[in-house]
PDB file of C-alpha atoms in Angstrom:
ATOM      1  CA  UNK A   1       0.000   0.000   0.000  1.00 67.00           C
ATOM      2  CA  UNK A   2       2.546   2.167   0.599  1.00 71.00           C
ATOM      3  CA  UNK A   3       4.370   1.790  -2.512  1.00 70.00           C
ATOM      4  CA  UNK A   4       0.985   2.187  -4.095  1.00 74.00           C
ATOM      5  CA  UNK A   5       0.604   6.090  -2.185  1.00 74.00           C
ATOM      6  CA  UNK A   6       4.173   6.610  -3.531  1.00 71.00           C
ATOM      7  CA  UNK A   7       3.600   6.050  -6.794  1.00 66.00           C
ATOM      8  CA  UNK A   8       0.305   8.525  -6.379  1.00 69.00           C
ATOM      9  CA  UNK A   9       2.730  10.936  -5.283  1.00 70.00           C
ATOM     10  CA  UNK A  10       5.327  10.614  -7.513  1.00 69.00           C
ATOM     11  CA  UNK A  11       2.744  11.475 -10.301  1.00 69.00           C
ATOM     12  CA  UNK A  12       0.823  14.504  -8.600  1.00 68.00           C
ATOM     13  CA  UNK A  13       3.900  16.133  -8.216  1.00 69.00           C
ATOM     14  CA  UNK A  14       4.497  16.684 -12.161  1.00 71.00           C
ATOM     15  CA  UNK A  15       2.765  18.835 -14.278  1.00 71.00           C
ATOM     16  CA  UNK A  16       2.275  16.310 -16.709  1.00 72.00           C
ATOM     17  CA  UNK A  17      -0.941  15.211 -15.478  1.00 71.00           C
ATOM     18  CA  UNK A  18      -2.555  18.439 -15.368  1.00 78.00           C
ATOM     19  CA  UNK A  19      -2.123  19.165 -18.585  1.00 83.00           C
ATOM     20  CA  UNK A  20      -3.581  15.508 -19.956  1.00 80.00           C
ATOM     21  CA  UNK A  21      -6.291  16.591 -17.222  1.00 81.00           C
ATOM     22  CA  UNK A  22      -6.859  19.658 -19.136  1.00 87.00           C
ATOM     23  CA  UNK A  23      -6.642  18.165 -22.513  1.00 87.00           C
ATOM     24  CA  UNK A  24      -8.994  15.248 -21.275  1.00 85.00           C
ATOM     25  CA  UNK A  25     -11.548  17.854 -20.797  1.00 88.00           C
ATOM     26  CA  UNK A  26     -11.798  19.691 -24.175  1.00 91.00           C
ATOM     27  CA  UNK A  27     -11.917  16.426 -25.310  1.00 91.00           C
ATOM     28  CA  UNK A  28     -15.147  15.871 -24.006  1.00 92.00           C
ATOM     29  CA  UNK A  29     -16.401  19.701 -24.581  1.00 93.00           C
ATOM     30  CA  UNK A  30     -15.867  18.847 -28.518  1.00 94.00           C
ATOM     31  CA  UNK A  31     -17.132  14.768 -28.190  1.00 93.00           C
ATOM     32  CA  UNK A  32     -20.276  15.497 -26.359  1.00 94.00           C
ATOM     33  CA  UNK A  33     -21.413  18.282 -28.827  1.00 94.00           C
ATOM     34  CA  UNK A  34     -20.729  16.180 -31.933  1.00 94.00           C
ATOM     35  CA  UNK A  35     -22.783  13.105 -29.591  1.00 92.00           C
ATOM     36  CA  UNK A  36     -25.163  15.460 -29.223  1.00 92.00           C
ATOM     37  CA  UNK A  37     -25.835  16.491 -32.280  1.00 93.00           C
ATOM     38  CA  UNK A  38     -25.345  12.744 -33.977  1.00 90.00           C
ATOM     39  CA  UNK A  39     -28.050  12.082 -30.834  1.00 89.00           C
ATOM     40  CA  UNK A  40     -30.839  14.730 -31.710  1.00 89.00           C
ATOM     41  CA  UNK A  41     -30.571  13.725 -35.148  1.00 88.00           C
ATOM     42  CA  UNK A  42     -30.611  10.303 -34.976  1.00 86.00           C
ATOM     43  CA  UNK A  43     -33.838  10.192 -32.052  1.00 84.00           C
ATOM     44  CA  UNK A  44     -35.631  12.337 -34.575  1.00 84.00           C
ATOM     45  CA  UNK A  45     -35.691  10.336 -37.719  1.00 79.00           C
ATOM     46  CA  UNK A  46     -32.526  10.790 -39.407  1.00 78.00           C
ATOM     47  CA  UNK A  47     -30.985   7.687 -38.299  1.00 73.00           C
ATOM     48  CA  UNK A  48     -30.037   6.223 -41.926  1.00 75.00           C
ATOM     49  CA  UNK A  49     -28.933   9.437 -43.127  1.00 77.00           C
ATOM     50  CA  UNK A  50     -25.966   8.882 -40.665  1.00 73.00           C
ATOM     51  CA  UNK A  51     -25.644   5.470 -41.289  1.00 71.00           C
ATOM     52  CA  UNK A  52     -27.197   4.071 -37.899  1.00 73.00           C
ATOM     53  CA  UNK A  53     -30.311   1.827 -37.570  1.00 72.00           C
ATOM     54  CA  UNK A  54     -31.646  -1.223 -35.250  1.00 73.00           C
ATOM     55  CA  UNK A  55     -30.529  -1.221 -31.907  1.00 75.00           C
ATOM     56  CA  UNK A  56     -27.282   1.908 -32.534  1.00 78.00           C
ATOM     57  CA  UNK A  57     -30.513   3.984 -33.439  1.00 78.00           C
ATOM     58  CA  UNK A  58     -32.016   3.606 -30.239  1.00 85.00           C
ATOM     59  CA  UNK A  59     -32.595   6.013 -27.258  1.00 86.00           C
ATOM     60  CA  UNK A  60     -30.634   4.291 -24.582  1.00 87.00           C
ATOM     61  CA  UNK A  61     -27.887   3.442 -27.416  1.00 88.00           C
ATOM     62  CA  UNK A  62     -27.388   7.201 -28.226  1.00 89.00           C
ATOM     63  CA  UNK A  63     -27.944   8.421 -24.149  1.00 91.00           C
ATOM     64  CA  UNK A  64     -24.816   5.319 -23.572  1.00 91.00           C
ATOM     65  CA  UNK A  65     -22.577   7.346 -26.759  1.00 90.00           C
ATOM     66  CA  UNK A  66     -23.472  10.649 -25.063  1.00 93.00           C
ATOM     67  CA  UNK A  67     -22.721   9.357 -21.400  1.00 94.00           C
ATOM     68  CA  UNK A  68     -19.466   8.146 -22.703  1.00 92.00           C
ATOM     69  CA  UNK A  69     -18.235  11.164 -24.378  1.00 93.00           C
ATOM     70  CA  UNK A  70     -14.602  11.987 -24.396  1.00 90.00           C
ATOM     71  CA  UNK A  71     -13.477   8.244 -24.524  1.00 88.00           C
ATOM     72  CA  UNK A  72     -11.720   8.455 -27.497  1.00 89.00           C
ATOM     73  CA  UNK A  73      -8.873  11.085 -26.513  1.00 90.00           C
ATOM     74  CA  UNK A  74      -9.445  10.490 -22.570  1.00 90.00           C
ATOM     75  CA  UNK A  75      -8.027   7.024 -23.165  1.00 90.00           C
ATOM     76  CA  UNK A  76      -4.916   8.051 -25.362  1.00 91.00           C
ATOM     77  CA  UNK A  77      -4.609  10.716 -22.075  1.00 90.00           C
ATOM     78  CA  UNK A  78      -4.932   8.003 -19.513  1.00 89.00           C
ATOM     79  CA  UNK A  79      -1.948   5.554 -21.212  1.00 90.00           C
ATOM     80  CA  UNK A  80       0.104   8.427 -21.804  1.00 90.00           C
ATOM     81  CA  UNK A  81      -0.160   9.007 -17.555  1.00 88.00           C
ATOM     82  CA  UNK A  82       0.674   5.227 -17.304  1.00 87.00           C
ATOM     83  CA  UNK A  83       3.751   5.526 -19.689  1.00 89.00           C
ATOM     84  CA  UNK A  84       5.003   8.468 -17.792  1.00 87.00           C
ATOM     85  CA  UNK A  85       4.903   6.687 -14.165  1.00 82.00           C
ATOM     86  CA  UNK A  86       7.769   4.837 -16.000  1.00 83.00           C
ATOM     87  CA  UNK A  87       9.234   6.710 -18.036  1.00 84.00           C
ATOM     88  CA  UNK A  88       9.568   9.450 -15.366  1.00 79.00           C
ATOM     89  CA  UNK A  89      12.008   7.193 -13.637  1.00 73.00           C
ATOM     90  CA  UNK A  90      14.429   6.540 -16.225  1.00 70.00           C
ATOM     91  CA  UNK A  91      14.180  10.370 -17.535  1.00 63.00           C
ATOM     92  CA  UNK A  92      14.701  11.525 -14.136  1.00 58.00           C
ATOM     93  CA  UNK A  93      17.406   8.761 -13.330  1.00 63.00           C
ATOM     94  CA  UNK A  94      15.613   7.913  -9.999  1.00 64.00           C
ATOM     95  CA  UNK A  95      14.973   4.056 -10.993  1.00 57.00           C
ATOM     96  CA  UNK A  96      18.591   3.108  -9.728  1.00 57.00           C
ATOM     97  CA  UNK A  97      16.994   4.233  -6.486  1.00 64.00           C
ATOM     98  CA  UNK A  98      13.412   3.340  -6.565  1.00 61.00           C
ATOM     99  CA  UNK A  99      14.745  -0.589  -7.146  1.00 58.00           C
ATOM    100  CA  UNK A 100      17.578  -0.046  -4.128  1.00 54.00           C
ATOM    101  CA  UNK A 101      15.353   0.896  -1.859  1.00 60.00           C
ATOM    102  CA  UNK A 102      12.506  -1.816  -3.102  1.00 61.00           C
ATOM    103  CA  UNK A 103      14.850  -4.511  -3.986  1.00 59.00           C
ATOM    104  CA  UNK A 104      11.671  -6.893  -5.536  1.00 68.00           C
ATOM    105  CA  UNK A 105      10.982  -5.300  -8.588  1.00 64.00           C
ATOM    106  CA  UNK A 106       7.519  -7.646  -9.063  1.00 71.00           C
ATOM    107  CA  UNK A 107       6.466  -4.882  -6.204  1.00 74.00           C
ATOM    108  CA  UNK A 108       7.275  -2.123  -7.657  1.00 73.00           C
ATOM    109  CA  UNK A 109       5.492  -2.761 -11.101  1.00 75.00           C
ATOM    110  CA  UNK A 110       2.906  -4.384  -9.151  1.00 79.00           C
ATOM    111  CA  UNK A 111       2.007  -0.531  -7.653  1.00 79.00           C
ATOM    112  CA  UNK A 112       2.346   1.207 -10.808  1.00 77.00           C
ATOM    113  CA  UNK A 113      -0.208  -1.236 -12.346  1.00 80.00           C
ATOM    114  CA  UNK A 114      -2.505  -0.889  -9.302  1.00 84.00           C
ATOM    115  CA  UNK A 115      -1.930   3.548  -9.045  1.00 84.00           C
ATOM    116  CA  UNK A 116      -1.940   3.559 -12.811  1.00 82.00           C
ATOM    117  CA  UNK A 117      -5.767   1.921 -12.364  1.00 83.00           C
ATOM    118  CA  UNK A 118      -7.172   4.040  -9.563  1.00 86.00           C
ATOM    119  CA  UNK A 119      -5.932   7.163 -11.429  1.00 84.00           C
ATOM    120  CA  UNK A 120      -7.983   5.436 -14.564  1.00 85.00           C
ATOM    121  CA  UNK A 121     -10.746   5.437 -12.357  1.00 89.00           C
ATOM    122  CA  UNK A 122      -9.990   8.858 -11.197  1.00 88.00           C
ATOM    123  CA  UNK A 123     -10.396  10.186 -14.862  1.00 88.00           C
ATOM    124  CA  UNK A 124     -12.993   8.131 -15.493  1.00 91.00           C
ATOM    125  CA  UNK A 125     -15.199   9.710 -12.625  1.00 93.00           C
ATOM    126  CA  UNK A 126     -15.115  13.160 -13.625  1.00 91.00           C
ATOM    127  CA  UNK A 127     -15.413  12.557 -16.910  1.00 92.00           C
ATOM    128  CA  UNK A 128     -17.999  11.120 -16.285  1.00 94.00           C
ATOM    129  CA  UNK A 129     -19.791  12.896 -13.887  1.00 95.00           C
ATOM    130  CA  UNK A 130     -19.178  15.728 -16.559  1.00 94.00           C
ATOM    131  CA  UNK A 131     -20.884  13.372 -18.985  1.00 95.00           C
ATOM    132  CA  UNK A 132     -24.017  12.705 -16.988  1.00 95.00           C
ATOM    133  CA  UNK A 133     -25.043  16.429 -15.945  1.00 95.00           C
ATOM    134  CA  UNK A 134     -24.415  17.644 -19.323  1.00 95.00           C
ATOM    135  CA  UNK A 135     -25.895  14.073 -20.825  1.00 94.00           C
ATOM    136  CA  UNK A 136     -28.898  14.484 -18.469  1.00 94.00           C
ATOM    137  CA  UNK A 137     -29.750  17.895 -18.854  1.00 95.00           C
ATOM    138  CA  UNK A 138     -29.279  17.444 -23.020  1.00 93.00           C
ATOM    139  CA  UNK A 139     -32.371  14.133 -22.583  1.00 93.00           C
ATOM    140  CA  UNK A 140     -34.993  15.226 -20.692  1.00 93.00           C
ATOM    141  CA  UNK A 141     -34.511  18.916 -22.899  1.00 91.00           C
ATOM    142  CA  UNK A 142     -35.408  16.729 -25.788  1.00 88.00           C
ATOM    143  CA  UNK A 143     -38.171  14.902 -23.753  1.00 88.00           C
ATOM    144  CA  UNK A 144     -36.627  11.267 -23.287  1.00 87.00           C
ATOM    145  CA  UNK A 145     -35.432  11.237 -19.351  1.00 89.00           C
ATOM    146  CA  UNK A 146     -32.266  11.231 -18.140  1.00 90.00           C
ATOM    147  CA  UNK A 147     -32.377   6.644 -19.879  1.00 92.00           C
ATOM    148  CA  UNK A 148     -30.115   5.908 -16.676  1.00 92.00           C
ATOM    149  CA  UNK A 149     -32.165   3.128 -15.271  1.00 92.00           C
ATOM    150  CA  UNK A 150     -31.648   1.553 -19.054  1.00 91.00           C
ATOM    151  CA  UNK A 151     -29.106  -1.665 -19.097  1.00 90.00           C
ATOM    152  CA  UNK A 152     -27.954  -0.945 -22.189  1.00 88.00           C
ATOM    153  CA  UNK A 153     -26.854   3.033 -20.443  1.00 91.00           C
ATOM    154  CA  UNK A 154     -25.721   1.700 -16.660  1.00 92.00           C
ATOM    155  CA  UNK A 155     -23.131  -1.018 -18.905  1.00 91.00           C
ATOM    156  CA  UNK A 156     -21.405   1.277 -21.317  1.00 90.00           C
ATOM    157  CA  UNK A 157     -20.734   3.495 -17.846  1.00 93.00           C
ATOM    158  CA  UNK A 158     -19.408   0.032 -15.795  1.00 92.00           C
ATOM    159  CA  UNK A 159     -17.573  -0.833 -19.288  1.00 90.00           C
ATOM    160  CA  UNK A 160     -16.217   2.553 -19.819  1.00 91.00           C
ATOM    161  CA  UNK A 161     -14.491   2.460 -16.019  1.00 92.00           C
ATOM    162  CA  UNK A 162     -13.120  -0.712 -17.041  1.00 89.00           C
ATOM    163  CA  UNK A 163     -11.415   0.770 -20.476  1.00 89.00           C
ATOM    164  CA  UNK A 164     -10.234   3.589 -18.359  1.00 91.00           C
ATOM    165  CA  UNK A 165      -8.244   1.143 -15.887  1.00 88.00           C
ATOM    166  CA  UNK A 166      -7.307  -1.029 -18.998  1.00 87.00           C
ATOM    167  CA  UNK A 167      -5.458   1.552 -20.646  1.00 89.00           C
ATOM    168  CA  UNK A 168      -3.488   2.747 -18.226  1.00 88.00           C
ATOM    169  CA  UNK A 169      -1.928  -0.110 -17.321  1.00 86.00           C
ATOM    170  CA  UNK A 170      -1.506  -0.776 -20.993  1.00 88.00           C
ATOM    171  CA  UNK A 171       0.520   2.697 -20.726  1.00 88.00           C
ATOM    172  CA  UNK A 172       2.627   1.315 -17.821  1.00 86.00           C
ATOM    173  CA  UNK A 173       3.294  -2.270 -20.524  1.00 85.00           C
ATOM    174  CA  UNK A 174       4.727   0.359 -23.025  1.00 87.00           C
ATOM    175  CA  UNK A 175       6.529   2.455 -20.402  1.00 85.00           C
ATOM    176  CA  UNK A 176       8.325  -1.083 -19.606  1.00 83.00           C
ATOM    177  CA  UNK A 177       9.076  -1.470 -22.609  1.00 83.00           C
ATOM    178  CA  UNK A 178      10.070   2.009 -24.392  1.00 83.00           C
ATOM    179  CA  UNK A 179      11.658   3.546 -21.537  1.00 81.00           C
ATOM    180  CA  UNK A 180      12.572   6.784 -23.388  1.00 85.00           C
ATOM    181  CA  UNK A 181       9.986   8.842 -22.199  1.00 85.00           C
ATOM    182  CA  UNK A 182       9.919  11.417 -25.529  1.00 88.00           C
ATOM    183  CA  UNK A 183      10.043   8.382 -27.601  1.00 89.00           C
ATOM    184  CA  UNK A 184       7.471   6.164 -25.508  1.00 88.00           C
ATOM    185  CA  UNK A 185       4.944   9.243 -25.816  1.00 90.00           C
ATOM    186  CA  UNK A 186       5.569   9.883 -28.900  1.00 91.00           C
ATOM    187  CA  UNK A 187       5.118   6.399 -30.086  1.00 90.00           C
ATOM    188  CA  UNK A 188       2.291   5.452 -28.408  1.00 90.00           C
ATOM    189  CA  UNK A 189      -0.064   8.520 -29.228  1.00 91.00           C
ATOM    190  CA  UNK A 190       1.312   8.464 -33.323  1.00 91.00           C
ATOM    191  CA  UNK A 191      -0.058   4.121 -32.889  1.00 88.00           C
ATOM    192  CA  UNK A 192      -2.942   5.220 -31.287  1.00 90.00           C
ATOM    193  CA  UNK A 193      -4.335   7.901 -33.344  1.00 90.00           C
ATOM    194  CA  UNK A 194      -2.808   7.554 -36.510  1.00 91.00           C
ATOM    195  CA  UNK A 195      -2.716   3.286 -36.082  1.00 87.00           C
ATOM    196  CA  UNK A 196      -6.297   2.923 -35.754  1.00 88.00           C
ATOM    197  CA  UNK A 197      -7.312   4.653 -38.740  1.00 90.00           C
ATOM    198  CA  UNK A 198      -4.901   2.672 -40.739  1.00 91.00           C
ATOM    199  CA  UNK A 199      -5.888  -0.467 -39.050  1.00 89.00           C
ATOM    200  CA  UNK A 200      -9.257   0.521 -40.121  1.00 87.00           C
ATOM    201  CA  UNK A 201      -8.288   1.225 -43.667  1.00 91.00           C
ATOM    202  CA  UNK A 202      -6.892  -2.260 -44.234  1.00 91.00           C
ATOM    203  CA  UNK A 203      -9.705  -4.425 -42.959  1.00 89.00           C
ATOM    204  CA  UNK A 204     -11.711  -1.880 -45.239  1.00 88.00           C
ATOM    205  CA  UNK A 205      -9.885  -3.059 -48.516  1.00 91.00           C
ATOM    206  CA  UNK A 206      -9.065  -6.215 -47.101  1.00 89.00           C
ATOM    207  CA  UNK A 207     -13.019  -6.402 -47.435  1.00 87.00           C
ATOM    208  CA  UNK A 208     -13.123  -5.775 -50.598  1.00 87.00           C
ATOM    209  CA  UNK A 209     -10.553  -7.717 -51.549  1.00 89.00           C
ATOM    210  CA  UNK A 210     -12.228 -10.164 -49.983  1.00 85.00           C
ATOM    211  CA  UNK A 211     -15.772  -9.373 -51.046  1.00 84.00           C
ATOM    212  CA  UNK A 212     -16.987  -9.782 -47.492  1.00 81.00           C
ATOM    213  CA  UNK A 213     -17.996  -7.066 -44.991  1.00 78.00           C
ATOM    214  CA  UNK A 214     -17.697  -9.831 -42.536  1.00 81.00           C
ATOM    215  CA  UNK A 215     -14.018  -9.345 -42.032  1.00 84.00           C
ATOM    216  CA  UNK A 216     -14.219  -5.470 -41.286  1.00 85.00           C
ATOM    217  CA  UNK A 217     -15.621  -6.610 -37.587  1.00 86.00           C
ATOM    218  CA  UNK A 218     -11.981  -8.036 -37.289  1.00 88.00           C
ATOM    219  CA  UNK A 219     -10.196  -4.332 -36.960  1.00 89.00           C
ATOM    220  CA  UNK A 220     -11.669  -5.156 -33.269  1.00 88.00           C
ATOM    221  CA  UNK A 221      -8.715  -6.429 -32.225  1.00 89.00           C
ATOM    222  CA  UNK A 222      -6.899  -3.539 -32.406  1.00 89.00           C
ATOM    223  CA  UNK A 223      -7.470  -2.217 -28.824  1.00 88.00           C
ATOM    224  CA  UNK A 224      -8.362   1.564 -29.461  1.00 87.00           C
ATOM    225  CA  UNK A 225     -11.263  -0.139 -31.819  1.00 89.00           C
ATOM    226  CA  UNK A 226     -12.081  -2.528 -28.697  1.00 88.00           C
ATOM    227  CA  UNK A 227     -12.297   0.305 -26.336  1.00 87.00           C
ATOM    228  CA  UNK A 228     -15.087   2.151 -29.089  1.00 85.00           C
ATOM    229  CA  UNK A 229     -17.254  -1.389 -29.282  1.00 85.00           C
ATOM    230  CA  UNK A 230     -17.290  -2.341 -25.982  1.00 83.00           C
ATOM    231  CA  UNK A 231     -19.569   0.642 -25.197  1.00 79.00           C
ATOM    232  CA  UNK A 232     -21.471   0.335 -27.966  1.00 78.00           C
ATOM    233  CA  UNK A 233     -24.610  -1.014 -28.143  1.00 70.00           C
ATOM    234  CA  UNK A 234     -26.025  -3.720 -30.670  1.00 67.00           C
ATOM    235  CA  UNK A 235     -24.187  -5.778 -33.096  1.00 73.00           C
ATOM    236  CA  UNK A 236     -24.028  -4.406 -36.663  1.00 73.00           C
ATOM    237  CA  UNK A 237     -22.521  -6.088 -40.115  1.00 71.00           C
ATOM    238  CA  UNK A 238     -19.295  -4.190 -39.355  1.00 75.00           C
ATOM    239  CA  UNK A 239     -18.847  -4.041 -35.224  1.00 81.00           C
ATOM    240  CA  UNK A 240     -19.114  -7.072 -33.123  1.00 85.00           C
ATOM    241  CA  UNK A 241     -21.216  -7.246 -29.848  1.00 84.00           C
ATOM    242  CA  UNK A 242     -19.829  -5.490 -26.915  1.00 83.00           C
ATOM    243  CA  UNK A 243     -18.263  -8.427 -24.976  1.00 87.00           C
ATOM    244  CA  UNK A 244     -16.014  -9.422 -28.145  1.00 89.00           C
ATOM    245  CA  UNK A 245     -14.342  -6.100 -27.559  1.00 86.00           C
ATOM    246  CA  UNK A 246     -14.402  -6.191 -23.922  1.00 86.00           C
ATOM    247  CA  UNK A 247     -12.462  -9.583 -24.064  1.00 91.00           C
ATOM    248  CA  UNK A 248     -10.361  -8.439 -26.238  1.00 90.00           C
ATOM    249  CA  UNK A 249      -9.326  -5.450 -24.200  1.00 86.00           C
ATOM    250  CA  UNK A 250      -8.743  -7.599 -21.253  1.00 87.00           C
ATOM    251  CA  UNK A 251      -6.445  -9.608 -22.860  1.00 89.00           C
ATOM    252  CA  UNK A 252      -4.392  -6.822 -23.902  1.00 86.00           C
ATOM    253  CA  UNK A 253      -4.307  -5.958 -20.211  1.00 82.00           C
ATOM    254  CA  UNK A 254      -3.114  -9.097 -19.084  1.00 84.00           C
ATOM    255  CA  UNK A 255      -0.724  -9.414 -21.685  1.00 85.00           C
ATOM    256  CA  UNK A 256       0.846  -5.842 -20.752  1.00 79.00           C
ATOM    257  CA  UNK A 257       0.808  -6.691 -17.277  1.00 75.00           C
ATOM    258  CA  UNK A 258       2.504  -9.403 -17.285  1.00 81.00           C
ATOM    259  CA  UNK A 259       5.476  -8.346 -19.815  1.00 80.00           C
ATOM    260  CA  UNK A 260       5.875  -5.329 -17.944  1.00 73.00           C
ATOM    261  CA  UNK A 261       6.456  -7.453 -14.650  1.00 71.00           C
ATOM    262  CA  UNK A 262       9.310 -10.029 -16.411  1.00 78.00           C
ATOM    263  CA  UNK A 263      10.755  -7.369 -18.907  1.00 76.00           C
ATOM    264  CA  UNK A 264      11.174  -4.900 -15.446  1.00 71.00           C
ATOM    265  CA  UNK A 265      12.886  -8.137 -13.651  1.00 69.00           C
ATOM    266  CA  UNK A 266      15.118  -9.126 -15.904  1.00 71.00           C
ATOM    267  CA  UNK A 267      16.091  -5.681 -17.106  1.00 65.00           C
ATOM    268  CA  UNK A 268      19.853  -4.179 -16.079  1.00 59.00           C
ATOM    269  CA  UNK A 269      18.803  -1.080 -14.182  1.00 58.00           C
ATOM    270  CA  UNK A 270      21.718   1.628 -13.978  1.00 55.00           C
TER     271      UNK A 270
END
């Protein structure tokens, strides 16, 4: 626990996070008033115009998009914290002592995965509180309720905390392994933004190559893509149900957690 607060420390007392914090939140200014406008038109008729219909169209699907605004960038934000908690060390040269003085370096990953989730969690509850006044308010203006006692709405919140957590121990993975902080930031935002709209590209002509819109659900397993379906709602011909990228995301998790713990332990630290 105590390695835990000093990891919590460590990262309140850079500026870093403030300005992701910052960022994080004119992320969601700009997501919830494109959600909100893809939401009033969708709820009043123009659904196929904007390519949505069966269950995406829905009420509770668009109040779950609006609740969730800000997901997109907040989760590149969130990664980028859990790349610096390791980063910071090596750019800073204080991982020499941080291992002295905590000689089993299992621990010491093991509390940068566990900070690097509660300050997920951290950005996941005011963003999300932000979400529901503003998501709330936006509803029962346009005469359909707040939608919170909807499944469909109370899941993509619950899934949302969960990508939140996900990705930035996923950031604390790629700190382990790029420990160059310029070059681990720099590296993981250009795969993140610019990666998933390739990503998407290729399964897109690999499609038509293929002659099957079938294989365009397959980009899922890129993880930014994963994060996007697992708070969607409804299956469509080109995203697969919710869980598929909910496992998927978990996976990476356990993947990154696990390299970062062996590639940290068997690492020459000087």
């Amino acid at each position: 626990m105590n390695l835990v607060r000093s990891e919590l420390l460590k990262i309140r007392t850079t500026s870093a996070w403030w300005w992701l914090a910052i960022a994080a939140f004119l992320s969601i200014v700009l997501a919830f008033a494109f959600n909100a406008w893809v939401a009033n038109e969708t709820l009043n008729g123009n659904a196929e115009e904007l390519g949505l219909g069966g269950d995406q169209a829905s009420a509770p699907a668009q109040a779950a998009n609006l609740y969730t605004s800000g997901q997109y960038l907040g989760l590149m934000f969130v990664m980028l914290i859990g790349i610096l908690m390791v980063t910071n060390e090596f750019f800073h040269q204080t991982a020499t002592t941080t291992f002295l003085a905590t000689p089993r370096r299992t621990s010491v990953i093991v509390s940068k995965l566990v900070a690097a989730s509660l300050l997920g969690f951290g950005f996941w509850l005011v963003t999300t509180v932000i979400d529901l006044v503003a998501g709330a308010v936006f509803l029962s203006a346009n005469g359909h309720g707040t939608l919170l006692d909807e499944w469909a709405v109370q899941r993509a919140l619950l899934l949302n905390l969960l990508a939140y957590a996900i990705w930035t121990v996923l950031g604390v993975g790629i700190g382990t392994l790029v420990t160059n902080q310029l070059g681990a930031v720099i590296t993981a935002a250009v795969l993140y933004l610019v990666g998933t709209q390739v990503v998407g590209l290729l399964f897109v002509l690999l499609s038509q190559l293929l002659n099957s819109d079938a294989v365009i659900k397959w980009q899922v397993i890129w993880p930014a893509v994963a994060s996007t379906v697992m708070v969607s709602e409804g299956e469509t011909d080109f995203t697969p149900a919710w869980w598929v990228g909910a496992l998927v995301l978990i996976g990476y998790a356990v993947v990154s957690g696990v390299a970062g713990v062996l590639i940290t332990r068997r690492r020459d630290i000087s």
